[in-house]
mmCIF file with all atom_site columns, C-alpha atoms and ligand atoms in Angstrom:
data_model
loop_
_atom_site.group_PDB
_atom_site.id
_atom_site.type_symbol
_atom_site.label_atom_id
_atom_site.label_alt_id
_atom_site.label_comp_id
_atom_site.label_asym_id
_atom_site.label_entity_id
_atom_site.label_seq_id
_atom_site.pdbx_PDB_ins_code
_atom_site.Cartn_x
_atom_site.Cartn_y
_atom_site.Cartn_z
_atom_site.occupancy
_atom_site.B_iso_or_equiv
_atom_site.pdbx_formal_charge
_atom_site.auth_seq_id
_atom_site.auth_comp_id
_atom_site.auth_asym_id
_atom_site.auth_atom_id
_atom_site.pdbx_PDB_model_num
ATOM   1   C CA . MET A 1 1   ? 4.937   11.767  -7.562  1.00 0.00 ? 1   MET A CA 1
ATOM   2   C CA . PRO A 1 2   ? 1.411   10.539  -6.886  1.00 0.00 ? 2   PRO A CA 1
ATOM   3   C CA . GLU A 1 3   ? 0.339   7.545   -8.950  1.00 0.00 ? 3   GLU A CA 1
ATOM   4   C CA . VAL A 1 4   ? -2.031  8.474   -11.775 1.00 0.00 ? 4   VAL A CA 1
ATOM   5   C CA . ILE A 1 5   ? -5.051  6.160   -11.872 1.00 0.00 ? 5   ILE A CA 1
ATOM   6   C CA . PRO A 1 6   ? -7.405  6.524   -14.859 1.00 0.00 ? 6   PRO A CA 1
ATOM   7   C CA . VAL A 1 7   ? -11.072 6.093   -13.944 1.00 0.00 ? 7   VAL A CA 1
ATOM   8   C CA . GLY A 1 8   ? -14.051 5.686   -16.273 1.00 0.00 ? 8   GLY A CA 1
ATOM   9   C CA . ALA A 1 9   ? -17.751 4.976   -15.924 1.00 0.00 ? 9   ALA A CA 1
ATOM   10  C CA . ASP A 1 10  ? -20.928 4.979   -17.938 1.00 0.00 ? 10  ASP A CA 1
ATOM   11  C CA . HIS A 1 11  ? -24.158 6.573   -16.676 1.00 0.00 ? 11  HIS A CA 1
ATOM   12  C CA . ALA A 1 12  ? -24.864 3.624   -14.366 1.00 0.00 ? 12  ALA A CA 1
ATOM   13  C CA . GLY A 1 13  ? -21.513 4.066   -12.661 1.00 0.00 ? 13  GLY A CA 1
ATOM   14  C CA . PHE A 1 14  ? -21.391 7.856   -12.691 1.00 0.00 ? 14  PHE A CA 1
ATOM   15  C CA . GLU A 1 15  ? -22.424 8.563   -9.093  1.00 0.00 ? 15  GLU A CA 1
ATOM   16  C CA . LEU A 1 16  ? -20.191 5.936   -7.530  1.00 0.00 ? 16  LEU A CA 1
ATOM   17  C CA . LYS A 1 17  ? -17.327 7.087   -9.748  1.00 0.00 ? 17  LYS A CA 1
ATOM   18  C CA . GLN A 1 18  ? -17.567 10.562  -8.234  1.00 0.00 ? 18  GLN A CA 1
ATOM   19  C CA . ARG A 1 19  ? -17.144 9.027   -4.776  1.00 0.00 ? 19  ARG A CA 1
ATOM   20  C CA . LEU A 1 20  ? -14.243 6.816   -5.865  1.00 0.00 ? 20  LEU A CA 1
ATOM   21  C CA . VAL A 1 21  ? -12.435 9.736   -7.499  1.00 0.00 ? 21  VAL A CA 1
ATOM   22  C CA . ALA A 1 22  ? -12.747 11.735  -4.260  1.00 0.00 ? 22  ALA A CA 1
ATOM   23  C CA . GLU A 1 23  ? -11.524 8.740   -2.257  1.00 0.00 ? 23  GLU A CA 1
ATOM   24  C CA . LEU A 1 24  ? -8.512  8.252   -4.554  1.00 0.00 ? 24  LEU A CA 1
ATOM   25  C CA . GLU A 1 25  ? -7.604  11.919  -4.016  1.00 0.00 ? 25  GLU A CA 1
ATOM   26  C CA . ARG A 1 26  ? -8.038  11.564  -0.264  1.00 0.00 ? 26  ARG A CA 1
ATOM   27  C CA . LEU A 1 27  ? -5.694  8.561   -0.296  1.00 0.00 ? 27  LEU A CA 1
ATOM   28  C CA . GLY A 1 28  ? -2.989  10.514  -2.120  1.00 0.00 ? 28  GLY A CA 1
ATOM   29  C CA . TYR A 1 29  ? -3.437  9.145   -5.639  1.00 0.00 ? 29  TYR A CA 1
ATOM   30  C CA . ARG A 1 30  ? -3.991  11.299  -8.722  1.00 0.00 ? 30  ARG A CA 1
ATOM   31  C CA . PRO A 1 31  ? -7.206  10.061  -10.346 1.00 0.00 ? 31  PRO A CA 1
ATOM   32  C CA . LEU A 1 32  ? -7.572  10.849  -14.047 1.00 0.00 ? 32  LEU A CA 1
ATOM   33  C CA . ASP A 1 33  ? -11.325 11.140  -14.498 1.00 0.00 ? 33  ASP A CA 1
ATOM   34  C CA . LEU A 1 34  ? -12.120 10.156  -18.083 1.00 0.00 ? 34  LEU A CA 1
ATOM   35  C CA . GLY A 1 35  ? -15.883 10.520  -17.670 1.00 0.00 ? 35  GLY A CA 1
ATOM   36  C CA . THR A 1 36  ? -18.738 10.186  -18.021 1.00 0.00 ? 36  THR A CA 1
ATOM   37  C CA . ASP A 1 37  ? -19.666 13.535  -16.554 1.00 0.00 ? 37  ASP A CA 1
ATOM   38  C CA . SER A 1 38  ? -23.368 13.033  -15.816 1.00 0.00 ? 38  SER A CA 1
ATOM   39  C CA . GLY A 1 39  ? -26.090 10.438  -15.451 1.00 0.00 ? 39  GLY A CA 1
ATOM   40  C CA . ALA A 1 40  ? -27.104 10.848  -19.117 1.00 0.00 ? 40  ALA A CA 1
ATOM   41  C CA . SER A 1 41  ? -27.121 7.611   -21.120 1.00 0.00 ? 41  SER A CA 1
ATOM   42  C CA . THR A 1 42  ? -23.733 6.660   -22.605 1.00 0.00 ? 42  THR A CA 1
ATOM   43  C CA . ASP A 1 43  ? -21.978 3.622   -24.094 1.00 0.00 ? 43  ASP A CA 1
ATOM   44  C CA . TYR A 1 44  ? -19.679 1.780   -21.678 1.00 0.00 ? 44  TYR A CA 1
ATOM   45  C CA . PRO A 1 45  ? -17.063 0.657   -24.273 1.00 0.00 ? 45  PRO A CA 1
ATOM   46  C CA . ASP A 1 46  ? -16.136 4.298   -24.937 1.00 0.00 ? 46  ASP A CA 1
ATOM   47  C CA . TYR A 1 47  ? -14.849 4.579   -21.364 1.00 0.00 ? 47  TYR A CA 1
ATOM   48  C CA . ALA A 1 48  ? -13.501 1.039   -21.035 1.00 0.00 ? 48  ALA A CA 1
ATOM   49  C CA . HIS A 1 49  ? -11.205 1.524   -24.037 1.00 0.00 ? 49  HIS A CA 1
ATOM   50  C CA . GLN A 1 50  ? -9.901  4.881   -22.794 1.00 0.00 ? 50  GLN A CA 1
ATOM   51  C CA . VAL A 1 51  ? -8.856  3.419   -19.449 1.00 0.00 ? 51  VAL A CA 1
ATOM   52  C CA . ALA A 1 52  ? -7.597  0.107   -20.882 1.00 0.00 ? 52  ALA A CA 1
ATOM   53  C CA . ASP A 1 53  ? -5.550  1.892   -23.593 1.00 0.00 ? 53  ASP A CA 1
ATOM   54  C CA . ARG A 1 54  ? -3.599  3.668   -20.859 1.00 0.00 ? 54  ARG A CA 1
ATOM   55  C CA . VAL A 1 55  ? -2.909  0.445   -18.976 1.00 0.00 ? 55  VAL A CA 1
ATOM   56  C CA . GLU A 1 56  ? -2.073  -1.467  -22.167 1.00 0.00 ? 56  GLU A CA 1
ATOM   57  C CA . HIS A 1 57  ? 0.470   1.140   -23.268 1.00 0.00 ? 57  HIS A CA 1
ATOM   58  C CA . GLY A 1 58  ? 2.017   1.661   -19.838 1.00 0.00 ? 58  GLY A CA 1
ATOM   59  C CA . ASP A 1 59  ? 0.773   5.207   -19.295 1.00 0.00 ? 59  ASP A CA 1
ATOM   60  C CA . ALA A 1 60  ? -0.798  3.903   -16.102 1.00 0.00 ? 60  ALA A CA 1
ATOM   61  C CA . ALA A 1 61  ? -0.061  0.783   -14.069 1.00 0.00 ? 61  ALA A CA 1
ATOM   62  C CA . ARG A 1 62  ? -3.715  0.303   -13.154 1.00 0.00 ? 62  ARG A CA 1
ATOM   63  C CA . GLY A 1 63  ? -7.183  1.717   -13.664 1.00 0.00 ? 63  GLY A CA 1
ATOM   64  C CA . VAL A 1 64  ? -10.753 1.657   -12.417 1.00 0.00 ? 64  VAL A CA 1
ATOM   65  C CA . LEU A 1 65  ? -14.011 1.182   -14.367 1.00 0.00 ? 65  LEU A CA 1
ATOM   66  C CA . LEU A 1 66  ? -17.663 1.161   -13.359 1.00 0.00 ? 66  LEU A CA 1
ATOM   67  C CA . CYS A 1 67  ? -20.885 0.219   -15.106 1.00 0.00 ? 67  CYS A CA 1
ATOM   68  C CA . GLY A 1 68  ? -24.174 -1.260  -13.942 1.00 0.00 ? 68  GLY A CA 1
ATOM   69  C CA . SER A 1 69  ? -23.203 -4.933  -13.784 1.00 0.00 ? 69  SER A CA 1
ATOM   70  C CA . GLY A 1 70  ? -19.461 -4.556  -14.341 1.00 0.00 ? 70  GLY A CA 1
ATOM   71  C CA . LEU A 1 71  ? -19.696 -7.029  -17.204 1.00 0.00 ? 71  LEU A CA 1
ATOM   72  C CA . GLY A 1 72  ? -19.683 -4.817  -20.288 1.00 0.00 ? 72  GLY A CA 1
ATOM   73  C CA . MET A 1 73  ? -16.732 -2.824  -19.000 1.00 0.00 ? 73  MET A CA 1
ATOM   74  C CA . SER A 1 74  ? -14.781 -5.996  -18.259 1.00 0.00 ? 74  SER A CA 1
ATOM   75  C CA . TYR A 1 75  ? -15.475 -7.500  -21.702 1.00 0.00 ? 75  TYR A CA 1
ATOM   76  C CA . ALA A 1 76  ? -14.218 -4.379  -23.471 1.00 0.00 ? 76  ALA A CA 1
ATOM   77  C CA . ALA A 1 77  ? -11.195 -3.799  -21.222 1.00 0.00 ? 77  ALA A CA 1
ATOM   78  C CA . ASN A 1 78  ? -10.088 -7.431  -21.429 1.00 0.00 ? 78  ASN A CA 1
ATOM   79  C CA . ARG A 1 79  ? -9.743  -7.166  -25.218 1.00 0.00 ? 79  ARG A CA 1
ATOM   80  C CA . HIS A 1 80  ? -6.587  -5.124  -24.590 1.00 0.00 ? 80  HIS A CA 1
ATOM   81  C CA . PRO A 1 81  ? -3.341  -7.103  -24.447 1.00 0.00 ? 81  PRO A CA 1
ATOM   82  C CA . GLY A 1 82  ? -1.867  -7.177  -20.963 1.00 0.00 ? 82  GLY A CA 1
ATOM   83  C CA . VAL A 1 83  ? -5.059  -5.961  -19.330 1.00 0.00 ? 83  VAL A CA 1
ATOM   84  C CA . ARG A 1 84  ? -6.569  -8.092  -16.584 1.00 0.00 ? 84  ARG A CA 1
ATOM   85  C CA . ALA A 1 85  ? -9.850  -6.423  -15.654 1.00 0.00 ? 85  ALA A CA 1
ATOM   86  C CA . ALA A 1 86  ? -11.636 -8.016  -12.705 1.00 0.00 ? 86  ALA A CA 1
ATOM   87  C CA . VAL A 1 87  ? -15.240 -7.455  -11.683 1.00 0.00 ? 87  VAL A CA 1
ATOM   88  C CA . ALA A 1 88  ? -15.263 -7.312  -7.877  1.00 0.00 ? 88  ALA A CA 1
ATOM   89  C CA . TRP A 1 89  ? -18.471 -7.153  -5.849  1.00 0.00 ? 89  TRP A CA 1
ATOM   90  C CA . THR A 1 90  ? -16.947 -7.832  -2.422  1.00 0.00 ? 90  THR A CA 1
ATOM   91  C CA . PRO A 1 91  ? -13.603 -6.902  -0.826  1.00 0.00 ? 91  PRO A CA 1
ATOM   92  C CA . GLU A 1 92  ? -12.759 -10.623 -0.748  1.00 0.00 ? 92  GLU A CA 1
ATOM   93  C CA . ILE A 1 93  ? -13.121 -10.896 -4.529  1.00 0.00 ? 93  ILE A CA 1
ATOM   94  C CA . ALA A 1 94  ? -10.988 -7.739  -4.908  1.00 0.00 ? 94  ALA A CA 1
ATOM   95  C CA . ARG A 1 95  ? -8.303  -9.279  -2.668  1.00 0.00 ? 95  ARG A CA 1
ATOM   96  C CA . LEU A 1 96  ? -8.263  -12.523 -4.677  1.00 0.00 ? 96  LEU A CA 1
ATOM   97  C CA . ALA A 1 97  ? -8.234  -10.592 -7.961  1.00 0.00 ? 97  ALA A CA 1
ATOM   98  C CA . ARG A 1 98  ? -4.971  -9.013  -6.800  1.00 0.00 ? 98  ARG A CA 1
ATOM   99  C CA . GLU A 1 99  ? -3.349  -11.928 -4.950  1.00 0.00 ? 99  GLU A CA 1
ATOM   100 C CA . HIS A 1 100 ? -4.105  -14.640 -7.502  1.00 0.00 ? 100 HIS A CA 1
ATOM   101 C CA . ASN A 1 101 ? -4.844  -12.846 -10.781 1.00 0.00 ? 101 ASN A CA 1
ATOM   102 C CA . ASP A 1 102 ? -2.753  -9.651  -10.623 1.00 0.00 ? 102 ASP A CA 1
ATOM   103 C CA . ALA A 1 103 ? -5.773  -7.645  -11.789 1.00 0.00 ? 103 ALA A CA 1
ATOM   104 C CA . ASN A 1 104 ? -4.623  -4.305  -13.176 1.00 0.00 ? 104 ASN A CA 1
ATOM   105 C CA . ILE A 1 105 ? -8.120  -2.913  -13.728 1.00 0.00 ? 105 ILE A CA 1
ATOM   106 C CA . LEU A 1 106 ? -10.801 -2.972  -11.058 1.00 0.00 ? 106 LEU A CA 1
ATOM   107 C CA . VAL A 1 107 ? -14.359 -3.087  -12.406 1.00 0.00 ? 107 VAL A CA 1
ATOM   108 C CA . LEU A 1 108 ? -17.165 -2.229  -10.030 1.00 0.00 ? 108 LEU A CA 1
ATOM   109 C CA . PRO A 1 109 ? -20.782 -3.305  -10.621 1.00 0.00 ? 109 PRO A CA 1
ATOM   110 C CA . ALA A 1 110 ? -22.262 -0.002  -9.511  1.00 0.00 ? 110 ALA A CA 1
ATOM   111 C CA . ARG A 1 111 ? -25.882 -1.203  -9.442  1.00 0.00 ? 111 ARG A CA 1
ATOM   112 C CA . PHE A 1 112 ? -25.010 -4.072  -7.107  1.00 0.00 ? 112 PHE A CA 1
ATOM   113 C CA . VAL A 1 113 ? -22.823 -2.473  -4.441  1.00 0.00 ? 113 VAL A CA 1
ATOM   114 C CA . THR A 1 114 ? -23.496 0.295   -1.942  1.00 0.00 ? 114 THR A CA 1
ATOM   115 C CA . GLU A 1 115 ? -21.253 3.333   -1.783  1.00 0.00 ? 115 GLU A CA 1
ATOM   116 C CA . GLN A 1 116 ? -19.580 2.000   1.362   1.00 0.00 ? 116 GLN A CA 1
ATOM   117 C CA . GLN A 1 117 ? -19.011 -1.408  -0.232  1.00 0.00 ? 117 GLN A CA 1
ATOM   118 C CA . GLY A 1 118 ? -17.601 0.239   -3.355  1.00 0.00 ? 118 GLY A CA 1
ATOM   119 C CA . LEU A 1 119 ? -15.129 2.273   -1.318  1.00 0.00 ? 119 LEU A CA 1
ATOM   120 C CA . GLU A 1 120 ? -13.999 -0.755  0.664   1.00 0.00 ? 120 GLU A CA 1
ATOM   121 C CA . ILE A 1 121 ? -13.580 -2.825  -2.506  1.00 0.00 ? 121 ILE A CA 1
ATOM   122 C CA . LEU A 1 122 ? -11.471 -0.019  -3.993  1.00 0.00 ? 122 LEU A CA 1
ATOM   123 C CA . ARG A 1 123 ? -9.235  0.273   -0.907  1.00 0.00 ? 123 ARG A CA 1
ATOM   124 C CA . THR A 1 124 ? -8.712  -3.490  -0.757  1.00 0.00 ? 124 THR A CA 1
ATOM   125 C CA . TRP A 1 125 ? -7.795  -3.698  -4.434  1.00 0.00 ? 125 TRP A CA 1
ATOM   126 C CA . LEU A 1 126 ? -5.400  -0.742  -4.169  1.00 0.00 ? 126 LEU A CA 1
ATOM   127 C CA . THR A 1 127 ? -3.447  -2.140  -1.229  1.00 0.00 ? 127 THR A CA 1
ATOM   128 C CA . THR A 1 128 ? -3.322  -5.891  -1.904  1.00 0.00 ? 128 THR A CA 1
ATOM   129 C CA . PRO A 1 129 ? -0.141  -7.114  -3.615  1.00 0.00 ? 129 PRO A CA 1
ATOM   130 C CA . PHE A 1 130 ? 0.097   -9.907  -6.209  1.00 0.00 ? 130 PHE A CA 1
ATOM   131 C CA . GLU A 1 131 ? 1.232   -13.117 -4.507  1.00 0.00 ? 131 GLU A CA 1
ATOM   132 C CA . GLY A 1 132 ? 3.370   -14.325 -7.416  1.00 0.00 ? 132 GLY A CA 1
ATOM   133 C CA . GLY A 1 133 ? 4.740   -17.875 -7.084  1.00 0.00 ? 133 GLY A CA 1
ATOM   134 C CA . ARG A 1 134 ? 2.428   -20.438 -8.658  1.00 0.00 ? 134 ARG A CA 1
ATOM   135 C CA . HIS A 1 135 ? 0.069   -17.623 -9.667  1.00 0.00 ? 135 HIS A CA 1
ATOM   136 C CA . GLU A 1 136 ? 2.780   -16.049 -11.837 1.00 0.00 ? 136 GLU A CA 1
ATOM   137 C CA . ARG A 1 137 ? 2.776   -19.107 -14.106 1.00 0.00 ? 137 ARG A CA 1
ATOM   138 C CA . ARG A 1 138 ? -1.009  -19.136 -14.313 1.00 0.00 ? 138 ARG A CA 1
ATOM   139 C CA . VAL A 1 139 ? -1.241  -15.453 -15.114 1.00 0.00 ? 139 VAL A CA 1
ATOM   140 C CA . ARG A 1 140 ? 1.340   -15.907 -17.903 1.00 0.00 ? 140 ARG A CA 1
ATOM   141 C CA . LYS A 1 141 ? -0.769  -18.739 -19.324 1.00 0.00 ? 141 LYS A CA 1
ATOM   142 C CA . ILE A 1 142 ? -3.716  -16.340 -19.732 1.00 0.00 ? 142 ILE A CA 1
ATOM   143 C CA . ASP A 1 143 ? -1.742  -14.800 -22.598 1.00 0.00 ? 143 ASP A CA 1
ATOM   144 C CA . ARG A 1 144 ? -0.427  -18.251 -23.637 1.00 0.00 ? 144 ARG A CA 1
ATOM   145 C CA . GLU A 1 145 ? 3.127   -17.226 -22.781 1.00 0.00 ? 145 GLU A CA 1
HETATM 146 C C1 . RB5 B 2 .   ? -26.435 0.261   -18.794 1.00 0.00 ? 1   RB5 B C1 1
HETATM 147 O O1 . RB5 B 2 .   ? -27.815 0.196   -18.703 1.00 0.00 ? 1   RB5 B O1 1
HETATM 148 C C2 . RB5 B 2 .   ? -25.812 -1.108  -18.544 1.00 0.00 ? 1   RB5 B C2 1
HETATM 149 O O2 . RB5 B 2 .   ? -26.090 -1.962  -19.590 1.00 0.00 ? 1   RB5 B O2 1
HETATM 150 C C3 . RB5 B 2 .   ? -24.316 -0.976  -18.342 1.00 0.00 ? 1   RB5 B C3 1
HETATM 151 O O3 . RB5 B 2 .   ? -24.070 -0.096  -17.292 1.00 0.00 ? 1   RB5 B O3 1
HETATM 152 C C4 . RB5 B 2 .   ? -23.572 -2.242  -17.978 1.00 0.00 ? 1   RB5 B C4 1
HETATM 153 O O4 . RB5 B 2 .   ? -24.181 -2.916  -16.925 1.00 0.00 ? 1   RB5 B O4 1
HETATM 154 C C5 . RB5 B 2 .   ? -23.239 -3.129  -19.105 1.00 0.00 ? 1   RB5 B C5 1
HETATM 155 O O5 . RB5 B 2 .   ? -22.622 -4.176  -18.948 1.00 0.00 ? 1   RB5 B O5 1
#
């Protein structure tokens, strides 16, 4: 069964989201596109909470969000217990977000990356495993466990 990956964006992330959804399909995933559906002005928390709810409750192991800077989406998503939403603007940051921080939501700053950069960041984040070890302890401490 293909992995379902919920994806959400506001108007600033809409165009890049369309490309990422197509890329997820091409790679054999099942993207769940939660909107927005156009470039008309919207409120980013509405999409952040939809994606983060699914990760928080285990309906999806991971998700993808996009807004202009990536910041608003990450603030809203990180309010959800168990969610680790990482803003990644280079593939290297995406790799570290997985290896060291076990990021389960990728947040793309759509106004600060090109389409090609966005696709590469997505592919890196999808395929990089969590390193565990000393990082396991640190990740647990985020939730004060
Ligand atoms: C929308 O103009 C912009 O504020 C939003 O996409 C995001 O960057 C917020 O953090």
